[in-house]
Every structure is written in structure tokens, then in C-alpha cells.
Amino acid sequence: MSKCPLCFTQLNSDEYAFTVRGTGNPGVENPVASDYAGYQVLQEGMIKLSRPEGDAAWYPNPGRTLMESEAPAGTDIESEVCPECYFPLPDGWRQAGVTCIGLSGARASGKSLYIAVLVKALSQYMVSRGTRLVPVNESTRDDYSKIYEEQLFVEQEVLNTTVPAKNSTVRLRPLIYSLGLINGKRQYLVLRDVAGEELENLPAPAERLHLSFLSRADGIIFMFDPLAVDAVRRRLQDLVPAQIRTIGDPAVVLNNLQILSQGTLGSGRFAVALSKFDALQHLRNVDDAQWSPIMSNPGAGFMRQTSDGGPFDENDSQLVSAEVRSLLKLIGGEEIVTQVRNPHSGQVVPHRFFATSSLGEPPEGSSLSRLGIAPYRVLDPVLWILAENGAM
Ligand SMILES: Nc1nc2c(ncn2[C@@H]2O[C@H](COP(=O)(O)OP(=O)(O)O)[C@@H](O)[C@H]2O)c(=O)[nH]1
Ligand SMILES: [Mg+2]
Ligand SMILES: [Zn+2]
């Protein structure tokens, strides 16, 4: 059974919902859909169908319900939608394999840039695996190119801060991609971005339904920015151009993620991705006997790129995870490691540590480094979650 691409709720075969059009009244807000989406959703009309008690063979026939209802003539079915949040389900969704991934992290931890390069890298990767990454709807195509790609590749300007959902004109809609047929089954990947500011200052419980998807994700990628650690930032200040934007506190975000998920870090896999790894590599050049050796071991797993196009390498990933974990402890990120490995609730979720760099080189001021973009190990967290979810 697949999950809804917006609220990440598991769909079951007892409940179905469809939007209808042609009622002659197009501008009706669906408040539940709006709360889940974090932006206003207008839907003309809706029919909901549920399995009659004890009727195991039941299958929805929305056309018949429409004929039997009071709906005006000319009304017809627009789309099947999720019975929980009323988000449209792409064709064949219920029969496909679906992996839902939520991005999380503090302000300026690198989420948006990560999505921008991830989609490029994944697209190349799928080609080398003999299939193709295809956006399933217009909104995925438009949002990717307007919110992520355009600013990255066309303007060569580093992305603007993602604005919190409610006072934003940017609607953070899910990016939904088809991965093609894998082992005879269609596989879809959903990526959902969030505004770091909201994860640092959680909205009141009644106003955060649009963040609840994180607790139901198959995987959360938590971007941890090493420059959020004072000691690291101090040592790198002459070597890496100063970050223009204020960096948020990752520990606060982790705490809030636990609040959103009743004390756990979600119900799926939890990937801690050390972001901006390129910046950290400059520690080699600091004049400090304690700090310069940290990044000077050329044999370390995380110093090597992964091989292009190969299957997910579980051994390499475990090795890198152990290395990143010790690296985090060395650079002053032990609080994060502890929060993930020994949460207060005592409920540990399957987790792994990764090292990534979206740019490959620190940006200079507000435009990207002249060296261009050479993403580093950005696929690892996603391939891990896909593999664990049985998609690859
Ligand atoms: N050095 C370096 N800086 C990065 C990288 N990714 C993001 N940044 C910097 O971090 C800032 C925030 O990135 P963004 O993706 O907008 O973060 P978000 O707020 O989490 O979405 C950018 O303006 C960049 O300056 C990276 O891979 N390397
Ligand atoms: Mg962002
Ligand atoms: Zn839904």
C-alpha cells in the first residue's frame, strides 16, 4: 500500500475520495486540505466513498455515486485524492511502490541547494541504471525549476531562504518523480522540503498540520551544517567565505522533530547528512595541531567519491556512517549524535550518518564559487532510504 504524496498517510482500500468539477462554483476552499498543505486549497466539490461493512469485494465506482447524488448535471470526476488531506493522487499511485522523503534541518543548513543538485544527480544515476527520472506532474516540473534549479544554474546565485509556509507566496508542494519500472514494479519518489524557520520555532499544535508529514515519512534527511558549530566556524573563518545567512540551531530542530513525532524521530529511516562537507575539508589547512589532522586522512571512506551509477554500496555506507559519527564528536557535534542514538523517549529509530556537499566548493559571497558545482555524495542518503524501503 502506498502513502499519500502530501500528508504521507498510508492509503488503505477502505476509503476513497474524488474531487469533482463542473459544479459552477469553482472558488470553494477546502479547509482540511489547506491545513495539510500549508497554503490555500480550492476544490469545487468532493465525493467520499467507503467500503460497506463486510463487503470484501467492494470497489469504488465514483461515476455511479455522482449520478445518484444531487450533483448538478455536467459535473464530473476531476481526480482521485487522498481521503485524509485531499491532495490529488497521480495515476496508478495505489498500485505503485512509493518512497516518501522529508527534508529537515535548521535555516540555511543547505536543504534547498541539496534538493536542487540531488534531482540532477538522481536523474543521471537513473539513466546509468537503465531507467529515467520523470516529474509526474506540472507542479513538480514548475516548482523544481522555479524554486530550485533556476536560481542554482541560471542565476548562479545561492538560493534565497525558504519562507515559512503560512506567510509565504512560495507554496511548498511535494516534488513527485517516477523512477520507472524497477523489478517489474513502478516506483515513485516524493521529496518534501520545509522552511527551516518553522522547524526552529514550531507553530502552535493547531497550526502545524502541514508539518505532520515528517512523522510519517519513509525517510527523513536531517541536514546538519558543520558551520553551525561555533568552534568549526571560528577555525574556518579565514579559509571559507563567511556565510551570509544566519545559521539556525540543529539541536533545536532535532528536538522539534521529536515533538512532531511523539518523542521519536519519525516512523521511518533517519539520515543525518553532514552538509557543506567541502567547507569542512578546509580544516586540513588550519594551523592547529588538534584540528588539522581531523580531515587529513586520505584513506577515510568519506574522502572518496562513490562510484558513478553503481548499486547502493551498503558496506561503504556503514563505514562512512561510523566515520561521520566520530567526526561529529571531534568537531563538537556530540549532542546531535546523542540525540539521535539515545533520544529521551528511549525509542531509537533506524538511523545512519552521511557526508554530503551540494556545491563541492564553498560559495564566494552570494554567488557560487567560480569552480562551479561538483556535488559530492549527495545521492547516498536517498539511495539508502530507497534501498531500505525496498524500492531498489
Ligand atoms: N560550502 C557550502 N555551502 C553550502 C552548501 N550548500 C548550501 N550552502 C550554503 O548554505 C546556504 C543555505 O543553503 P540553502 O540550501 O538555501 O539552505 P536551506 O535554508 O536549508 O534551504 C547557501 O546560501 C550556501 O551559502 C554546500 O554544499 N557547500
Ligand atoms: Mg530552503
Ligand atoms: Zn494525504
XYZ file of C-alpha atoms and ligand atoms in Angstrom:
422
model
C 0.000 0.000 0.000
C 1.401 3.374 -0.915
C 1.423 6.605 1.031
C -0.132 9.914 0.049
C 2.452 12.211 -1.584
C 1.407 15.204 0.549
C 0.479 14.025 4.058
C 2.399 10.710 3.797
C -0.581 8.842 5.289
C -0.811 5.199 4.308
C -3.686 4.741 1.853
C -5.990 1.804 2.513
C -8.527 0.105 0.273
C -11.497 1.019 2.522
C -11.523 4.765 1.850
C -11.542 6.669 -1.407
C -12.103 10.334 -2.261
C -12.517 12.160 -5.550
C -12.747 15.828 -6.440
C -15.470 16.814 -8.872
C -15.650 19.744 -11.235
C -18.377 21.463 -13.171
C -20.468 22.429 -10.103
C -20.443 26.020 -11.301
C -18.832 27.109 -8.057
C -15.064 26.857 -8.510
C -13.747 29.016 -5.648
C -14.572 26.917 -2.576
C -11.825 26.479 -0.020
C -11.291 23.022 1.452
C -10.037 23.953 4.947
C -8.684 20.493 5.769
C -6.740 20.384 2.521
C -5.419 23.891 3.222
C -4.274 22.964 6.740
C -2.413 19.916 5.470
C -0.870 21.786 2.556
C 0.110 24.961 4.407
C -1.426 27.055 1.630
C -4.964 27.721 0.484
C -6.554 24.885 -1.488
C -9.674 25.481 -3.588
C -11.759 22.499 -4.661
C -15.149 22.660 -6.366
C -16.617 19.578 -4.847
C -15.796 16.251 -3.285
C -17.234 12.783 -3.013
C -16.056 10.286 -0.429
C -16.690 6.566 -0.678
C -16.066 3.912 1.936
C -16.320 0.172 1.915
C -19.722 -1.038 3.127
C -19.430 -3.144 6.275
C -18.402 -6.699 5.461
C -18.239 -6.235 1.679
C -14.776 -7.556 0.921
C -15.233 -7.406 -2.852
C -16.250 -3.720 -2.883
C -14.525 -1.426 -5.317
C -15.344 2.294 -5.648
C -17.485 3.440 -8.535
C -17.330 7.220 -8.280
C -19.296 7.719 -11.512
C -22.322 5.935 -10.105
C -22.211 7.874 -6.852
C -22.133 11.071 -8.838
C -25.223 10.022 -10.821
C -27.086 9.039 -7.660
C -26.180 12.202 -5.803
C -27.764 15.614 -6.102
C -24.773 16.857 -8.058
C -25.765 19.181 -10.921
C -25.732 17.805 -14.455
C -22.402 18.271 -16.154
C -20.469 17.506 -13.003
C -17.686 15.009 -13.431
C -14.731 13.480 -11.647
C -11.602 15.602 -11.665
C -9.131 13.438 -9.797
C -8.783 10.798 -7.148
C -7.478 12.459 -3.999
C -6.123 11.317 -0.640
C -9.065 10.647 1.739
C -7.111 12.319 4.565
C -5.723 15.550 3.070
C -7.463 15.653 -0.355
C -4.256 16.003 -2.340
C -4.556 14.611 -5.903
C -3.091 11.136 -6.372
C -1.109 10.638 -9.589
C -2.198 7.859 -11.953
C -1.638 4.327 -10.740
C -0.496 5.631 -7.366
C -2.138 2.985 -5.204
C -0.569 0.137 -7.175
C 2.929 1.600 -7.304
C 5.846 1.478 -4.879
C 6.179 4.865 -3.216
C 9.055 6.231 -1.132
C 8.297 9.451 0.756
C 11.258 11.508 1.930
C 11.090 14.648 4.065
C 13.922 17.150 4.194
C 14.600 18.749 7.549
C 17.229 20.971 9.075
C 17.728 24.421 10.505
C 17.693 27.626 8.478
C 20.496 27.753 5.906
C 21.618 24.190 6.624
C 21.565 23.517 2.890
C 18.186 21.842 2.237
C 17.130 23.748 -0.866
C 20.509 23.563 -2.555
C 20.595 19.859 -1.734
C 17.274 19.257 -3.491
C 18.486 21.264 -6.480
C 21.571 19.114 -7.030
C 20.012 15.869 -5.820
C 17.446 15.870 -8.609
C 20.214 16.448 -11.193
C 22.368 13.695 -9.718
C 19.478 11.255 -9.368
C 18.460 11.910 -12.940
C 21.943 10.950 -14.181
C 22.029 7.975 -11.857
C 18.719 6.587 -13.104
C 19.920 6.840 -16.700
C 23.007 4.848 -15.824
C 20.688 2.265 -14.201
C 18.754 1.964 -17.456
C 15.669 3.972 -16.481
C 14.649 7.621 -16.202
C 13.655 10.129 -13.538
C 10.441 11.799 -14.712
C 8.436 14.502 -12.880
C 4.858 13.188 -12.609
C 3.020 16.492 -12.738
C 3.289 20.119 -13.798
C 3.751 21.355 -10.257
C 6.815 19.155 -9.765
C 8.315 20.355 -13.025
C 7.494 24.023 -12.324
C 8.448 24.066 -8.659
C 11.726 22.292 -9.259
C 12.723 24.672 -11.978
C 11.440 27.868 -10.323
C 12.240 27.262 -6.678
C 15.404 25.200 -7.016
C 17.015 24.845 -10.409
C 16.618 28.281 -11.881
C 18.373 30.071 -9.087
C 21.095 27.486 -8.896
C 22.001 27.019 -12.516
C 20.683 30.024 -14.359
C 21.241 32.892 -11.992
C 24.230 31.207 -10.380
C 23.041 32.813 -7.190
C 22.725 30.904 -3.991
C 19.092 30.206 -3.128
C 17.031 32.552 -1.015
C 15.781 31.366 2.337
C 12.724 29.126 2.095
C 9.864 31.127 3.590
C 7.655 29.566 6.279
C 4.507 28.130 4.754
C 1.808 30.404 6.111
C 3.280 33.792 5.230
C 4.766 32.636 2.027
C 3.898 33.118 -1.576
C 6.035 30.061 -2.310
C 3.842 27.010 -1.954
C 5.954 24.102 -0.768
C 4.318 21.364 -2.770
C 5.754 17.868 -2.896
C 8.155 17.069 -5.713
C 6.955 13.775 -7.177
C 9.093 11.717 -9.553
C 8.626 8.452 -11.326
C 11.731 6.258 -11.122
C 10.361 3.973 -13.825
C 9.889 0.237 -13.601
C 12.194 -1.405 -11.107
C 11.993 -5.195 -10.872
C 8.689 -5.060 -12.726
C 7.018 -2.522 -10.412
C 6.549 1.190 -10.967
C 8.385 3.159 -8.303
C 7.744 6.753 -7.268
C 9.860 9.075 -5.139
C 8.401 12.012 -3.207
C 10.609 14.790 -1.822
C 9.181 17.372 0.556
C 11.052 20.499 1.620
C 10.228 22.538 4.730
C 11.104 26.019 5.941
C 13.913 25.669 8.486
C 12.473 28.568 10.448
C 9.331 26.593 11.204
C 11.354 23.648 12.431
C 13.249 26.001 14.749
C 10.084 27.723 16.020
C 7.276 25.188 15.774
C 3.868 26.713 15.088
C 1.204 26.030 17.762
C -0.187 22.465 17.696
C -3.384 23.558 15.910
C -1.350 25.257 13.201
C 1.207 22.680 12.251
C -0.717 20.010 10.408
C 1.324 20.937 7.308
C 4.478 19.698 9.098
C 2.960 16.432 10.328
C 4.034 14.560 7.185
C 7.533 14.335 8.670
C 6.344 11.923 11.355
C 5.019 9.573 8.661
C 7.917 9.763 6.164
C 9.690 6.624 4.961
C 12.848 8.604 5.492
C 13.853 11.956 6.945
C 17.041 13.574 5.749
C 18.279 15.843 8.512
C 20.815 18.333 7.179
C 23.452 19.130 9.776
C 25.557 22.146 8.908
C 29.048 21.856 10.426
C 29.296 25.651 10.288
C 26.543 25.736 12.924
C 29.200 24.591 15.390
C 30.941 27.699 16.775
C 34.332 26.024 17.106
C 34.264 24.903 13.471
C 33.134 28.253 12.164
C 35.853 30.042 14.153
C 38.599 27.831 12.787
C 37.405 28.087 9.223
C 36.706 31.787 9.212
C 39.768 32.759 7.191
C 39.562 29.774 4.856
C 35.907 29.642 3.896
C 33.923 32.717 2.815
C 31.606 33.798 5.617
C 28.018 32.568 5.334
C 25.733 35.455 4.601
C 22.682 33.995 6.241
C 22.246 33.255 9.906
C 22.551 29.555 10.554
C 19.895 28.002 12.794
C 20.476 25.641 15.721
C 20.370 21.958 14.675
C 19.793 20.720 18.251
C 16.586 22.756 18.464
C 15.404 21.296 15.173
C 16.076 17.742 16.352
C 14.076 18.429 19.500
C 11.185 19.792 17.480
C 11.270 16.812 15.139
C 10.787 14.661 18.217
C 7.851 16.821 19.295
C 6.262 16.360 15.861
C 6.694 12.579 16.116
C 5.604 11.930 19.706
C 9.119 11.588 21.067
C 10.696 9.612 18.233
C 12.476 10.781 15.113
C 9.678 9.630 12.854
C 8.434 6.213 11.830
C 10.915 5.557 9.013
C 14.657 5.868 8.462
C 16.566 8.847 9.820
C 19.536 10.057 7.766
C 21.813 12.629 9.364
C 23.540 14.317 6.455
C 26.549 16.405 7.333
C 26.100 19.173 4.759
C 28.703 21.554 3.282
C 31.369 18.867 3.609
C 33.528 20.902 1.236
C 33.864 23.585 3.919
C 34.902 21.013 6.487
C 37.610 19.691 4.203
C 39.378 23.020 4.662
C 40.111 22.032 8.248
C 43.168 20.337 6.742
C 44.600 23.767 6.188
C 44.070 25.195 9.644
C 47.160 25.848 11.671
C 46.117 23.913 14.734
C 47.633 20.643 15.939
C 44.312 19.373 17.275
C 42.138 20.337 14.314
C 44.219 19.960 11.155
C 44.660 16.136 11.417
C 40.878 15.625 11.572
C 40.424 15.930 7.826
C 43.898 14.810 6.747
C 43.382 11.058 6.438
C 43.221 10.388 2.693
C 42.212 6.755 3.376
C 38.993 7.729 5.090
C 35.877 6.438 3.349
C 34.246 9.819 3.268
C 37.183 11.301 1.353
C 36.331 9.139 -1.648
C 33.548 9.877 -4.095
C 31.128 6.999 -4.590
C 31.429 5.181 -7.868
C 29.080 6.542 -10.516
C 25.988 4.581 -11.317
C 26.724 1.525 -9.201
C 24.166 -0.015 -6.870
C 23.949 1.357 -3.330
C 27.065 0.167 -1.504
C 25.930 -0.950 1.951
C 29.450 -1.638 3.294
C 30.814 1.698 2.142
C 27.793 3.423 3.637
C 28.231 1.765 7.037
C 31.919 2.660 7.058
C 31.206 6.287 6.177
C 28.467 6.403 8.806
C 30.875 5.333 11.550
C 33.451 7.845 10.324
C 30.985 10.722 10.204
C 29.767 9.844 13.674
C 33.278 10.093 15.101
C 33.940 13.209 13.058
C 30.839 14.834 14.547
C 32.108 14.048 18.026
C 35.536 15.521 17.234
C 34.165 18.776 15.902
C 31.734 19.376 18.754
C 28.567 17.804 17.385
C 28.272 15.064 20.029
C 24.987 16.499 21.255
C 23.466 15.680 17.856
C 24.875 12.154 17.852
C 23.478 11.568 21.341
C 20.058 12.972 20.451
C 19.857 10.571 17.509
C 21.329 7.491 19.168
C 19.868 7.919 22.655
C 16.714 10.001 22.420
C 14.923 10.908 25.659
C 11.959 8.747 24.737
C 14.266 5.735 24.539
C 12.750 4.871 21.157
C 15.647 4.677 18.724
C 14.772 4.801 15.028
C 16.967 3.196 12.350
C 19.477 5.911 11.501
C 22.680 6.496 9.602
C 25.213 9.297 9.181
C 26.281 10.702 5.824
C 28.694 13.324 4.477
C 27.446 15.460 1.584
C 28.338 18.600 -0.281
C 25.964 20.140 -2.780
C 28.450 22.597 -4.160
C 31.750 20.795 -3.784
C 33.282 24.209 -3.062
C 32.274 26.986 -0.653
C 30.306 29.800 -2.316
C 32.007 33.161 -2.679
C 29.729 35.851 -1.292
C 26.263 35.426 -2.740
C 27.266 33.781 -6.000
C 28.598 30.276 -6.330
C 32.295 29.530 -6.446
C 33.951 30.078 -9.798
C 34.920 26.436 -9.718
C 31.309 25.626 -10.422
C 29.293 22.858 -8.876
C 30.734 19.422 -8.177
C 28.246 17.714 -5.864
C 29.747 15.180 -3.537
C 27.951 12.049 -2.250
C 24.534 13.733 -2.442
C 22.837 10.514 -3.563
C 23.935 8.400 -0.610
C 21.122 9.273 1.864
C 18.399 8.877 -0.778
C 19.780 5.595 -2.119
C 19.933 4.274 1.448
C 16.282 5.167 2.108
C 15.177 3.763 -1.273
C 17.089 0.540 -0.626
C 15.666 0.190 2.895
C 12.182 0.822 1.513
C 12.607 -1.998 -0.982
C 12.437 0.324 -3.988
C 15.851 -0.534 -5.445
N 30.143 25.429 1.259
C 28.901 25.055 1.015
N 27.902 25.897 1.284
C 26.643 25.481 1.047
C 26.358 24.191 0.525
N 25.027 24.065 0.415
C 24.496 25.218 0.864
N 25.475 26.091 1.241
C 25.333 27.438 1.799
O 24.277 27.431 2.713
C 23.328 28.454 2.420
C 21.938 27.937 2.655
O 21.592 26.989 1.659
P 20.083 26.602 1.397
O 20.087 25.421 0.512
O 19.304 27.778 0.981
O 19.643 26.174 2.873
P 18.190 25.921 3.472
O 17.807 27.181 4.173
O 18.409 24.805 4.431
O 17.270 25.576 2.358
C 23.566 28.820 0.977
O 23.318 30.163 0.803
C 25.017 28.479 0.767
O 25.794 29.628 1.045
C 27.470 23.331 0.224
O 27.355 22.195 -0.245
N 28.714 23.821 0.497
Mg 15.350 26.265 1.892
Zn -2.821 12.910 2.078
